[in-house]
Structures are given as C-alpha cells and as structure tokens.
Amino acid sequence: MEFEFNLEDKLYKISIEKKGDTYFVDLGNSKREVEFQVISSNCFSLTIDGHNQTVYIAEAENKRFIFVQGEQFVIQEKEAAKVRKKEDEAGLVDGKQLVRAPMPGRILKILVSEGERVRKKQSLVIVEAMKMEHEIKSALDGIVKKVNFKENQMVDTEEPIMELEEEK
Amino acid sequence: MFKKILIANRGEIAVRIIRACKEIGIETVAVYSDVDKKALHVQLADEAYLLGPAPPLESYLNIDKIIQATKKSKAEAIHPGYGFLAENYLFSKRCEDEKITFIGPNSKALRLVGDKLESRNTMTQAKIPIIPGMKMKGGSLKDFEEQAEKIGYPVMLKASAGGGGKGMRIIHSKEELKSSVEAGMREAKSAFGDESVYLEKCIERPRHIEFQVLADNYGNAAHLFERECSIQRRHQKIIEETPSTAVTPELRTEMGKTAVKVIQTANYNNAGTVEFLLDEKGKYYFLEVNARIQVEHPITEMVTGVDLVKSQIRIANCEKLPFKQEELSQRGHAIECRIYAEDPENDFLPSFGKVLFIKEPSGPGIRNDSGLYSGIEVTMHYDPILAKLICWGENRESARRKAIQALSDYAILGIKTQVNYLKDLLSHQEFVDGNTRTDFIPKNMSEWKEKRSREKLRETALIAGAIQSMEKTSPKGKMVKATGFDPWISLGRWEIGA
C-alpha cells in the first residue's frame, strides 16, 4: 500500500507490504523491515531492523501526533493538509500584510486606528491569554488599512486582526 | 482535626492538597468553574461545587461564592493553594469573621507581607537588609520618572500586591517607563485586583534564593533550608533546585536565621517563603514573603522529608511544630521542572486544546504533580502551568541526569509544551557548572531552537503512521482507531444507579 504524509511542511511517500507478521517499508531512500505490536490504542511497539522503539500516538481531526523518544511529530495524510493563500517571504499578500492573532485570546488593547501610519516594530495590538499580555508589533513601515476587531473581543489563532499596507 | 476541608483552587495544586487531606483522613470539597467540570481536582474530591463562569472574578476569585460553597458543604477550613485568593487578606479576614479556618497566615500578617511596600518598611526597622527603592507606591507618571531617576536605571517595576512575576518588568530607560508602568498596572489589576506598583533598584545578575519557613500558632518557627529559583523566563520560574550551588553552610545558617526573623517580625504563622536576592558579591537582600504554599514546595519535601501541605493543615489545626531547627537536615538534591502549555518555538505563546494523550515518567526519585489526564481540555482562562516534574538524586548531578531522562520519557500529545527546551536547559554547560543567575535564560537560551537530530526519529514516526493507516484499512487490522482519550473519562461524574 502507498501512503503520502505531510510532516514539517514536507511530503513523504511511503509504501508498505505485509508478509506474515513482517512489514516491508520503503521510504524512497531507505528500506526497513518492521515488526509491529499494539500495546494499547495509544501505544505501539515497533522493531525496526531489529531495534526496539516504543511509539505513542494520538489523533485529532486530521492530525496524528506521534511521540518517539522524547520528540513529538505531527503527520497529516496528504489530502488533509490545507493550503493557505500564498504569502511571500515578508508575509505579504497582494502587497498587504495581515496581522494575525498568534494565539486565541482576548483583544485587550488596540493601539492604532485605521489610516494611521505605523513604523516597523511599533506595537499594534495587545492580546491577552492565560493572564499574560502579548504585544503584536508591526513587521513593516506602513499604513493601517483595516482593523477587524474591537477591544475586548475574542480572537482565534491565525485570525487577521488588522491589515497593513506597506509604504513604498 | 478537621473533618472536611474546601480547596479554593484548581489544577495541580488542588490535586496535591486533596491528596494530603485524604492521607490524613479529611474529607475534601472541590470548587470549579464551567470549563473545569471535568478537571482532575473535581474528580478526586469527595464533593464539588460549581462556582460560575470561567473568568476568575466570577469563579476562583469570587469570595462570596467560595464562602457560600464552604457553608453549604459544612467544611471547617479552606485551603487556598497558590495564586487566586491565597494571599488576599480580605479573604483570610472574611474566613476569620465567618469562623472558617483559613489554612495560611492570620489576616494581619498576610496584609502586612502582602503589601510589599509596607513589609519593606517594617523589615527595614527590624534591620533586615532590603533592596533600595521607593517607600511609597507611585502615583503620576512624573512621580515614577522622578523616582526612577533617583534610584538610577535600570529599575524594577513591581506590583505592591503581587508575586509570581505578574506586573513585574525591568525598565532600562525613561522611554520605556510609560508603557511599562501602564502594562504593569493592568497586569497587576487583572492578577490581584490591585493596580499599585512601585520601583526598586535592579540588582544585576542576582541569584534568587528563598527559604521555606514553617511557624506554628505559638511563636515557634523553623526554616527548611533554601531553594534556588534563578532560572526564570519573563520573571516566571521554570526550574528550581535545592540545595543551591551558591549557598555555603555558613551563608545557609545566616540566611536561615534572617528568614526566621522576617517571619517572626511579621507575626506570621503557617507556611511561608522568604525570598532573597543574592548578588555577585555574596550579599543578600530581603525581597518579599510569599504567604502561601509555593509551586516549588516539592523540592523541599524531597530533601527534608517534611510534607509541607500536611504541615500547613496541622498548624492550622493549632498543633505545635513537631520539630526543632536542629532536628532538620537536607538529604540529597532535588530539581523541579515546570511544564507549561507554551510553544518554545513560537515565542512561548500559550498553547491550548485537548491533551489527547499523556504518559508521565516514573521511576525511583521521580515525582509528578499534575492535574492532567488524557482527554483534558487546556483552556485559555488560567495560568499555563500544566504539571511539575520533581526529581531527587543523591547529588546534584544525579538529580540533573534523572530530570533529563524523565523529561525524555514525558509524552504529552495534542498541545505544545516546553519539555524539550527544559531538557536543553538542564544540559547546558553553565547549568551543569551551577552558574545559575536570573539572567541565565537571556544569556544562554535566547537563540534556542529545536536542534537535536530528529532525522532517524522522523523516520520512525512515518513508519508508525503508515502501519497504523494500513491496519486501519484492513478489516482484520490489529487496531481500529487510536482515539485521544478513553470514553469513560469523558463521561465525567456519574453514579451507578443514579
């Protein structure tokens, strides 16, 4: 069987064949022989080319969280990985920058208003979560085109709080 | 002894207190907010009362609602834990008026030590060394500017009612003053309900050394040695250890005596922690008294063998201190790592969501204090502390190695934590050498990135994922679906036949 997984923004192709109790795994650049035991619904024991590894696994929506020797990995099957509107290197979409909430929280203070000119590193908005305040600063010199929120409103991760237009 | 105690807190500390009560044979009452219906402290307690919506002012900080729950449950005492109402003298006073035992200091002592400014003044009179700074809270911005000039930049902004780093900021210049004072006041207001802030001299590169003290209601007091809490991020402690690598036996005796004197000067009873800053020349300054059980109390328990929470309950029950100073000693070394719901790769922003799966490390000398279980929802309403990992070893190096190994065995899936960051911090040569000062993190960890070689492990993760997917498609597959949690847990509180 063939699988395609998205992991850390890279796509990996894996093919597996099962013969008896052994899985023959082809990762493209390497081939492995694997024995596999289910310890519990969240815990597998793998023997990869003779080496034992205990793996913890949990699933939510389309994501699979996998813990291997102190490291956590998140994999998604190819079709589940969503694509966001392409941003260029400076995070600009069509010459505008969206100032996104870095985490869910409450908009504590909006420090600029529409039409205002802002400097790079100027504080734009303060978001509060878990009793801590987080200041979001401007990444560019520009003008505030649009403010999508009011103070005290709740905001979710990645939601655009405001739009800035770069000053040329 | 009390028959029933209400725990006015949540999370790992509520769980810790419930366990102590159960061991003594005291019934426990939990209180909770809407979002904590399924929290571990609610599951473990004998009774539980809903306080109200998630915001602390409508639940865990609401004195009336907590007193109501106490009366309804007929609990005789309240343990406040840390944070929330723990150091609120109005709450302690209210308990006194209502004839409910507050497990903590008397309200007068609590008021004194809770007012950082007033306690600074009292301690000056008792000849306790304090940090130079303002003797009164700041009013206007001009007032702050003048005081800052007088003390000399950099200055430290502190909340008069505060602790735990809330409202605290280093101010390097006049330009930073306005926004820092405003933000500090807002944070102080939301954390303590009091926006008073003041400035003191910023001691450069200090160590944060604190002494645990227990004092009974009859004037007996003893200290249980120091804890070093210099490893802090944004004034928030993340790793604590005892003994401190900087404290010699002579200094320990001297600081311990000073700590006991601070407690007695304040007429303080029950458990308290006297915080000091130790500068590069080995000079120490009294900082404040933390009038509560502290987050880092377990390391003291590990090296002294004294259960601090049970001691608090016994002292509140008017029992005498069961030991004298000379009967106490430190054995071995203990390190605590605080596990926070934060993403260290993304500027430590809080991470919320469902903990799909958790496996805590175990083994000799490893202690987990946590309120977590597979399936619990971590919400944005409260402090991001999830759990504490405490490791004991016969010496510092063995405790350090044990902590690193235990962190490697700590699986928390579904939300981000800073476990790997802690591992790298403990592995840092400066930490190994015991060069721990409050600037440790900006100096040694600011460039931190996930840097260990994940290549091989990534492959293992992919193989595990692929085999799981394959087994899922097969009708005779070894397993059907790895769910994030056990359905029995999500059922919450229930009774058979109810």
XYZ file of C-alpha atoms in Angstrom:
666
model
C 0.000 0.000 0.000
C 1.078 3.580 -0.685
C 0.782 6.495 1.736
C 1.630 10.156 1.486
C 2.175 12.111 4.690
C 2.783 15.745 5.313
C 5.315 16.232 8.129
C 7.024 19.507 8.994
C 5.951 21.026 5.651
C 7.441 18.210 3.604
C 5.682 15.450 1.748
C 6.865 11.891 2.326
C 5.919 8.860 0.224
C 5.878 5.504 1.943
C 4.968 2.130 0.579
C 4.365 -0.913 2.725
C 3.977 -4.562 2.036
C 2.987 -7.056 4.693
C 4.269 -10.615 4.575
C 3.291 -12.749 7.530
C 3.952 -10.585 10.598
C 6.647 -8.515 8.940
C 6.088 -5.162 7.273
C 8.459 -4.217 4.465
C 8.609 -0.435 4.389
C 10.046 1.583 1.523
C 10.730 5.231 2.340
C 12.273 6.071 -1.006
C 15.838 6.424 0.146
C 15.758 3.543 2.618
C 14.079 0.181 3.090
C 13.186 -1.212 6.530
C 11.880 -4.457 7.949
C 9.444 -3.788 10.762
C 7.669 -5.876 13.381
C 4.665 -4.216 14.958
C 2.794 -4.800 18.222
C -0.206 -2.909 19.593
C 0.363 -2.280 23.298
C -2.727 -0.103 23.724
C -4.772 2.116 21.443
C -2.215 4.871 22.041
C 0.953 2.831 22.233
C 2.756 0.724 19.633
C 5.931 -1.233 19.882
C 7.972 -1.231 16.688
C 11.018 -3.307 15.904
C 12.790 -1.597 13.018
C 15.641 -3.682 11.581
C 15.980 -5.347 14.964
C 15.850 -2.166 17.083
C 13.009 -1.699 19.552
C 11.108 1.580 19.711
C 8.040 2.430 21.717
C 5.821 4.957 19.996
C 2.859 6.857 21.458
C 0.214 8.034 19.062
C -2.945 10.136 19.297
C -5.328 11.535 16.728
C -7.389 14.702 16.423
C -9.252 15.834 13.343
C -6.834 15.176 10.502
C -3.703 15.286 12.566
C -1.779 12.462 14.100
C 0.542 13.231 16.981
C 3.390 10.775 17.344
C 5.868 10.661 20.223
C 9.181 8.904 19.665
C 11.992 9.029 22.229
C 11.203 12.442 23.642
C 10.291 14.028 20.302
C 6.826 14.877 19.078
C 5.863 14.736 15.402
C 2.631 15.743 13.713
C 1.702 13.998 10.500
C -1.228 14.547 8.156
C -2.349 12.478 5.232
C -1.728 14.381 2.016
C -5.273 15.382 1.105
C -5.934 16.626 4.645
C -3.127 19.180 4.625
C -4.757 22.523 3.985
C -3.224 25.265 1.939
C -3.447 28.905 2.905
C -3.413 31.760 0.411
C 0.177 32.141 -0.591
C 2.176 34.716 1.297
C 5.531 35.909 0.051
C 8.677 35.970 2.195
C 7.724 39.124 4.066
C 4.292 37.657 4.811
C 2.634 39.966 2.309
C -0.499 39.027 0.368
C -1.156 41.322 -2.606
C 1.107 43.983 -1.041
C -0.900 43.946 2.200
C 0.153 42.414 5.448
C -2.352 40.625 7.616
C -1.620 40.958 11.303
C -2.766 37.621 12.664
C -3.509 36.581 16.205
C -0.661 34.345 17.343
C -2.982 32.502 19.713
C -6.609 32.514 20.795
C -7.333 35.172 23.384
C -8.959 38.479 24.154
C -8.098 41.708 22.361
C -7.000 43.802 25.309
C -5.970 46.983 23.593
C -5.827 48.222 20.024
C -3.081 50.803 19.891
C -3.574 52.121 16.345
C -6.538 53.169 14.250
C -7.455 52.899 10.578
C -5.495 55.267 8.396
C -2.720 55.659 10.950
C 0.883 55.490 9.799
C 2.937 52.902 11.703
C 6.649 52.221 11.962
C 8.366 48.863 11.963
C 8.384 47.289 15.453
C 5.665 49.669 16.647
C 3.164 47.956 18.956
C -0.156 47.457 17.201
C -2.327 45.428 19.477
C -2.182 43.634 22.835
C -3.756 40.198 23.085
C -4.305 38.566 26.459
C -4.468 34.866 27.199
C -3.728 32.850 30.322
C -3.347 36.108 32.216
C -0.323 37.087 30.145
C -0.203 40.021 27.766
C 1.320 39.649 24.327
C 2.171 42.665 22.221
C 1.992 42.277 18.478
C 4.372 44.564 16.649
C 4.414 45.791 13.083
C 6.763 43.990 10.718
C 6.927 46.951 8.350
C 6.605 50.701 7.865
C 3.122 51.286 6.525
C -0.464 52.385 6.942
C -3.259 50.668 8.849
C -5.820 49.837 6.181
C -8.374 47.954 8.187
C -8.998 46.923 11.794
C -11.237 43.863 12.062
C -11.710 43.757 15.829
C -12.754 45.889 18.762
C -11.224 45.829 22.216
C -12.489 43.040 24.491
C -13.484 40.821 21.578
C -12.254 37.251 21.496
C -9.952 36.247 18.677
C -8.890 32.835 17.431
C -5.403 31.740 16.297
C -4.411 32.979 12.852
C -7.430 35.250 12.535
C -6.425 38.536 10.891
C -6.778 41.305 13.479
C -5.808 44.075 11.084
C -4.426 44.797 7.636
C -1.384 46.936 6.965
C -0.275 48.321 3.617
C 3.417 48.719 3.009
C 4.615 52.254 2.441
C 6.647 52.497 -0.715
C -8.542 17.516 63.343
C -10.816 18.993 60.698
C -13.415 16.663 59.252
C -13.779 18.480 55.967
C -11.684 20.991 54.010
C -12.645 23.040 50.956
C -9.902 23.609 48.394
C -10.322 27.024 46.784
C -8.148 26.330 43.781
C -7.766 24.235 40.649
C -5.112 22.336 38.686
C -2.133 20.502 40.087
C -2.099 22.282 43.456
C -5.738 21.434 44.177
C -4.898 17.805 43.397
C -1.835 17.980 45.679
C -3.916 19.343 48.583
C -6.718 16.810 48.094
C -4.151 14.020 48.312
C -2.717 15.395 51.567
C -6.235 15.601 53.052
C -7.054 12.052 52.025
C -3.858 10.778 53.621
C -4.746 12.458 56.909
C -8.340 11.244 56.635
C -10.063 14.552 55.943
C -12.988 14.814 53.529
C -12.435 17.159 50.606
C -14.593 19.690 48.799
C -13.609 20.970 45.355
C -14.896 24.108 43.686
C -14.796 24.657 39.948
C -15.751 26.900 37.072
C -17.804 25.999 33.992
C -14.735 24.991 31.983
C -13.326 22.840 34.791
C -16.286 20.462 35.141
C -14.089 17.563 34.135
C -10.899 18.720 35.850
C -8.938 16.214 37.887
C -9.436 18.031 41.205
C -13.193 17.801 40.705
C -12.950 14.079 40.016
C -10.799 13.386 43.071
C -12.673 15.385 45.691
C -15.476 13.895 47.787
C -17.781 16.799 46.918
C -17.680 19.503 44.275
C -19.485 22.821 43.843
C -19.833 24.870 40.681
C -18.782 28.485 41.245
C -19.711 30.008 37.889
C -18.266 31.032 34.529
C -14.603 30.662 33.611
C -13.293 34.198 34.283
C -11.562 34.087 37.688
C -13.543 37.037 39.090
C -16.732 35.039 38.582
C -15.289 31.816 39.955
C -11.976 31.154 41.718
C -11.536 34.790 42.799
C -15.121 35.228 43.929
C -15.041 35.332 47.732
C -18.823 35.257 48.242
C -19.300 32.199 46.081
C -16.471 30.331 47.793
C -17.786 31.161 51.271
C -21.261 30.014 50.151
C -19.856 26.678 48.946
C -17.962 26.274 52.221
C -21.121 26.811 54.271
C -23.209 24.589 52.067
C -20.668 21.763 52.313
C -20.117 22.382 56.046
C -16.345 22.425 55.507
C -14.500 23.760 58.558
C -11.435 25.049 56.780
C -10.348 26.418 53.407
C -7.019 25.716 51.772
C -6.393 28.418 49.162
C -3.444 26.786 47.323
C -1.312 29.336 45.461
C -2.463 32.198 43.234
C -6.140 33.244 43.175
C -7.179 34.130 46.757
C -4.166 32.616 48.540
C -2.628 35.938 49.532
C -5.756 38.036 49.703
C -6.058 39.269 53.291
C -9.679 40.278 52.725
C -10.447 36.652 52.019
C -8.491 35.462 55.044
C -10.268 38.116 57.154
C -13.645 37.050 55.799
C -12.848 33.451 56.789
C -11.951 34.625 60.301
C -15.244 36.561 60.534
C -17.220 33.572 59.281
C -15.449 31.246 61.754
C -13.915 29.228 58.954
C -10.254 28.292 59.375
C -8.083 29.769 56.651
C -5.148 27.416 56.082
C -2.468 30.041 55.891
C -1.256 33.024 57.893
C -3.510 35.227 60.040
C -5.063 38.121 58.109
C -2.950 40.800 59.825
C 0.337 39.138 58.902
C -0.998 38.384 55.440
C -1.931 42.009 54.965
C 1.495 43.150 56.060
C 3.587 40.807 53.926
C 1.155 41.099 51.017
C 1.807 44.800 50.902
C 5.330 44.687 49.510
C 5.894 48.337 50.381
C 4.689 48.128 53.947
C 6.680 44.971 54.581
C 9.788 46.646 53.152
C 9.362 49.414 55.684
C 8.707 47.026 58.599
C 11.738 44.915 57.701
C 13.991 47.973 57.468
C 13.083 48.753 61.070
C 13.969 45.184 62.078
C 17.360 45.646 60.382
C 16.691 43.098 57.669
C 18.692 44.008 54.525
C 16.362 45.255 51.743
C 16.804 46.450 48.134
C 16.955 50.252 47.807
C 13.806 51.689 46.208
C 10.513 53.523 46.639
C 8.943 53.687 50.071
C 5.506 54.535 48.684
C 3.504 53.453 45.650
C 3.825 55.599 42.564
C 1.043 57.959 41.583
C 1.541 60.058 38.480
C 3.868 59.231 35.633
C 6.014 62.196 36.706
C 6.319 60.644 40.148
C 7.605 57.400 38.605
C 10.016 59.334 36.401
C 11.474 61.213 39.357
C 11.790 58.093 41.496
C 13.407 56.152 38.665
C 15.967 58.943 38.206
C 16.645 58.925 41.929
C 17.112 55.152 42.157
C 19.013 55.032 38.862
C 18.201 52.936 35.785
C 17.732 50.048 35.294
C 14.867 49.865 37.736
C 12.469 47.035 38.542
C 8.726 47.674 38.436
C 6.761 45.582 40.889
C 3.163 45.121 41.904
C 2.691 46.056 45.526
C 0.089 43.322 45.967
C 1.909 40.887 43.778
C 4.122 37.925 43.336
C 4.761 35.280 40.726
C 6.168 37.778 38.261
C 2.783 39.305 37.421
C 3.033 43.016 36.748
C 6.811 42.872 37.041
C 9.128 44.499 34.494
C 12.700 45.719 34.144
C 12.794 49.286 32.875
C 16.054 50.372 31.268
C 15.292 53.950 30.348
C 12.827 56.807 30.633
C 11.413 55.958 27.178
C 10.232 52.565 28.390
C 8.731 53.894 31.611
C 5.248 54.920 30.454
C 4.271 51.749 28.582
C 5.864 49.506 31.214
C 4.095 51.191 34.113
C 0.769 51.054 32.273
C 1.148 47.401 31.305
C 2.376 46.523 34.800
C -0.659 48.225 36.346
C -3.038 46.412 34.008
C -1.440 43.057 34.730
C -1.427 43.745 38.475
C -5.086 44.756 38.336
C -6.132 41.615 36.492
C -3.966 39.290 38.596
C -4.500 40.743 42.084
C -7.347 43.231 41.772
C -4.967 45.999 42.894
C -3.053 48.139 40.423
C -0.490 49.665 42.825
C 3.055 49.391 41.511
C 6.421 50.689 42.713
C 10.040 50.801 41.640
C 13.163 49.428 43.216
C 16.811 49.192 42.256
C 17.506 46.431 39.785
C 20.163 44.152 41.259
C 22.354 42.995 38.363
C 22.839 39.261 37.770
C 21.433 38.100 41.098
C 20.546 34.648 42.209
C 17.061 34.115 43.526
C 17.343 32.240 46.810
C 14.350 31.623 49.035
C 13.935 29.966 52.419
C 10.950 27.851 53.349
C 9.709 28.596 56.861
C 7.072 26.898 58.995
C 5.692 28.746 62.007
C 3.036 27.470 64.412
C 0.428 29.488 66.314
C 2.593 29.558 69.467
C 5.583 31.516 68.162
C 7.732 28.502 67.206
C 9.353 28.739 63.799
C 11.950 26.814 61.837
C 13.274 27.092 58.304
C 13.516 24.124 55.940
C 16.534 25.448 54.068
C 16.764 27.168 50.726
C 15.513 26.739 47.211
C 17.322 28.338 44.323
C 14.902 29.667 41.716
C 17.200 31.715 39.490
C 16.145 30.074 36.237
C 13.297 32.344 35.173
C 11.674 33.332 31.911
C 9.965 36.721 31.997
C 10.164 36.596 35.824
C 8.408 33.268 35.789
C 10.367 30.481 37.488
C 10.766 27.383 35.354
C 13.431 25.315 37.116
C 14.096 25.243 40.848
C 16.576 23.259 42.863
C 17.750 22.638 46.384
C 20.352 22.938 47.782
C 21.688 25.984 45.931
C 25.173 25.748 44.428
C 25.858 29.275 45.730
C 24.954 28.803 49.374
C 27.744 27.735 51.718
C 26.917 26.166 55.106
C 27.783 29.475 56.843
C 25.620 31.534 54.475
C 22.796 28.993 54.845
C 22.847 29.370 58.633
C 22.886 33.155 58.386
C 20.170 33.494 55.736
C 18.057 30.884 57.513
C 18.215 32.891 60.723
C 17.291 36.065 58.852
C 14.351 34.269 57.227
C 13.017 33.114 60.598
C 13.463 36.652 61.934
C 11.440 38.053 58.996
C 8.617 35.626 59.755
C 8.648 36.453 63.468
C 8.852 40.209 62.844
C 5.664 39.929 60.772
C 3.923 37.798 63.454
C 3.418 35.343 60.682
C 2.088 31.812 61.173
C 1.734 28.721 58.945
C 3.940 28.087 55.872
C 5.724 30.996 54.269
C 8.667 31.557 51.997
C 11.165 34.334 52.499
C 12.637 35.406 49.194
C 16.100 36.916 48.877
C 18.281 38.133 46.068
C 21.922 37.130 46.361
C 24.242 39.423 44.406
C 27.550 38.604 42.748
C 29.483 39.585 45.849
C 27.521 37.195 48.057
C 25.468 39.950 49.663
C 21.793 39.142 50.170
C 18.663 41.300 50.242
C 15.196 40.532 51.540
C 12.740 40.626 48.663
C 9.356 39.569 49.981
C 7.444 36.908 51.849
C 5.358 34.561 49.741
C 2.487 33.900 52.069
C 1.309 30.630 50.608
C 2.332 27.133 49.704
C 4.591 27.633 46.705
C 4.656 26.000 43.326
C 8.191 24.747 44.034
C 7.456 23.355 47.524
C 8.003 19.699 46.470
C 11.795 20.029 46.179
C 11.962 20.980 49.865
C 9.773 17.986 50.690
C 12.104 15.707 48.716
C 15.258 16.736 50.608
C 13.822 17.259 54.104
C 11.181 14.529 54.202
C 8.672 17.022 55.616
C 5.228 17.158 53.954
C 4.579 20.889 53.754
C 0.888 20.716 52.865
C 0.126 18.378 55.758
C 2.210 20.646 57.996
C 0.049 23.589 56.916
C -3.107 21.695 57.809
C -1.716 20.596 61.199
C -0.551 24.109 62.081
C -3.978 25.478 61.111
C -5.406 22.833 63.442
C -3.437 24.524 66.277
C -0.835 21.774 66.581
C 2.677 22.640 67.666
C 5.597 22.466 65.256
C 6.708 18.825 65.593
C 10.438 19.538 65.183
C 13.160 21.960 66.227
C 15.562 23.672 63.831
C 18.489 21.444 64.785
C 16.474 18.301 64.019
C 16.139 19.240 60.353
C 18.643 18.376 57.644
C 18.919 18.231 53.850
C 19.482 14.910 52.181
C 20.492 14.680 48.519
C 19.441 17.108 45.797
C 16.104 17.854 44.157
C 15.217 19.645 40.905
C 11.773 20.743 39.790
C 10.840 21.415 36.158
C 7.633 23.276 35.464
C 5.782 22.037 32.418
C 3.885 24.873 30.739
C 1.377 24.843 27.872
C 3.628 27.012 25.744
C 5.286 26.758 22.371
C 9.020 27.435 22.804
C 9.498 27.577 19.037
C 6.935 30.314 18.705
C 7.991 32.857 21.323
C 6.436 30.783 24.137
C 2.912 31.660 23.137
C 0.319 29.741 25.095
C -0.941 26.547 23.530
C -4.461 25.334 24.184
C -6.580 22.407 23.253
C -7.197 18.867 24.207
C -4.428 16.791 25.721
C -5.037 13.762 23.538
C -2.674 11.528 25.389
C -0.295 11.801 28.303
C 2.229 9.445 29.780
C 4.134 10.722 32.773
C 7.624 9.424 33.537
C 8.133 7.215 36.560
C 10.935 5.520 38.454
C 12.835 5.885 41.719
C 13.085 9.511 42.862
C 10.639 10.819 40.251
C 7.538 12.704 41.339
C 4.808 14.142 39.139
C 2.481 16.803 40.494
C -0.115 17.414 37.834
C -3.766 17.944 37.097
C -3.529 16.325 33.688
C -5.023 13.227 32.168
C -5.570 12.026 28.614
C -8.581 13.904 27.286
C -8.421 17.025 29.439
C -9.041 20.353 27.753
C -6.474 23.095 28.437
C -8.265 26.432 28.209
C -7.014 29.970 27.856
C -8.566 31.199 31.076
C -5.923 30.254 33.612
C -2.202 30.043 34.230
C -0.389 27.959 31.613
C 1.255 25.683 34.203
C 0.244 22.099 33.487
C 2.410 19.958 35.691
C 5.597 19.758 37.695
C 8.245 17.115 37.381
C 10.356 16.725 40.509
C 13.470 14.563 40.533
C 15.583 13.562 43.504
C 19.137 12.221 43.393
C 21.887 11.602 45.909
C 23.705 14.634 44.499
C 23.097 17.448 42.015
C 24.487 15.637 39.005
C 22.385 12.543 39.549
C 19.245 14.658 40.058
C 20.064 16.600 36.880
C 20.570 13.462 34.798
C 17.424 11.933 36.202
C 15.444 15.041 35.276
C 16.743 14.980 31.690
C 15.889 11.306 31.314
C 12.450 11.772 32.867
C 11.695 14.694 30.523
C 12.622 12.451 27.575
C 10.036 9.950 28.782
C 7.323 12.601 29.203
C 4.787 12.201 26.400
C 2.161 14.927 26.101
C 0.337 14.748 22.780
C -2.090 17.269 21.329
C -0.764 20.527 22.772
C 2.649 22.145 22.765
C 4.843 22.168 25.855
C 8.385 23.346 26.529
C 9.666 19.920 27.631
C 12.495 19.851 25.067
C 13.516 23.373 25.991
C 13.805 22.286 29.633
C 15.889 19.301 28.584
C 18.342 21.508 26.696
C 18.478 23.966 29.578
C 19.401 21.223 32.039
C 22.050 20.000 29.588
C 23.646 23.432 29.177
C 27.232 23.588 30.440
C 26.506 26.698 32.529
C 23.726 24.827 34.295
C 25.955 21.784 34.765
C 28.543 24.103 36.355
C 25.922 25.628 38.655
C 26.260 29.111 37.142
C 22.612 29.887 37.631
C 21.661 33.529 37.826
C 18.425 35.272 36.869
C 19.966 36.266 33.517
C 20.585 32.606 32.650
C 17.843 32.439 30.024
C 18.515 35.684 28.130
C 22.226 34.882 28.246
C 22.234 31.203 27.356
C 18.891 30.268 25.874
C 17.749 33.197 23.709
C 18.959 31.577 20.483
C 17.302 28.291 21.367
C 15.909 26.173 18.556
C 14.991 22.520 18.290
C 18.395 21.347 17.267
C 18.718 17.690 18.128
C 18.887 15.321 15.245
C 15.362 14.224 14.540
C 16.102 12.529 11.233
C 16.034 8.945 12.483
C 13.070 9.558 14.769
C 11.158 11.244 11.963
C 11.518 8.041 10.001
C 10.159 6.026 12.928
C 7.178 8.387 13.186
C 6.429 7.975 9.485
C 6.676 4.196 9.704
C 4.377 4.134 12.731
C 1.878 6.375 10.959
C 1.924 4.314 7.793
C 1.491 0.991 9.563
C -1.352 2.455 11.598
C -3.070 3.682 8.428
C -2.599 0.300 6.805
C -4.027 -1.581 9.774
C -6.999 0.765 9.861
C -7.968 -0.086 6.291
C -7.762 -3.797 6.919
C -10.931 -5.366 8.387
C -8.814 -7.735 10.426
C -6.448 -4.935 11.398
C -4.672 -5.054 14.715
C -6.427 -1.936 15.880
C -9.189 0.273 14.645
C -8.512 3.786 15.749
C -6.180 5.417 18.219
C -8.543 7.787 19.927
C -7.182 10.598 22.024
C -8.937 9.561 25.177
C -10.860 6.901 26.977
C -14.650 7.372 26.699
C -15.036 6.589 30.389
C -13.113 9.722 31.233
C -15.308 11.977 29.122
C -18.379 10.713 30.937
C -17.354 12.890 33.864
C -19.005 12.485 37.235
C -21.580 9.745 37.337
C -23.041 7.263 39.722
C -24.196 3.741 39.064
C -27.960 3.526 39.519
C -28.314 7.310 39.691
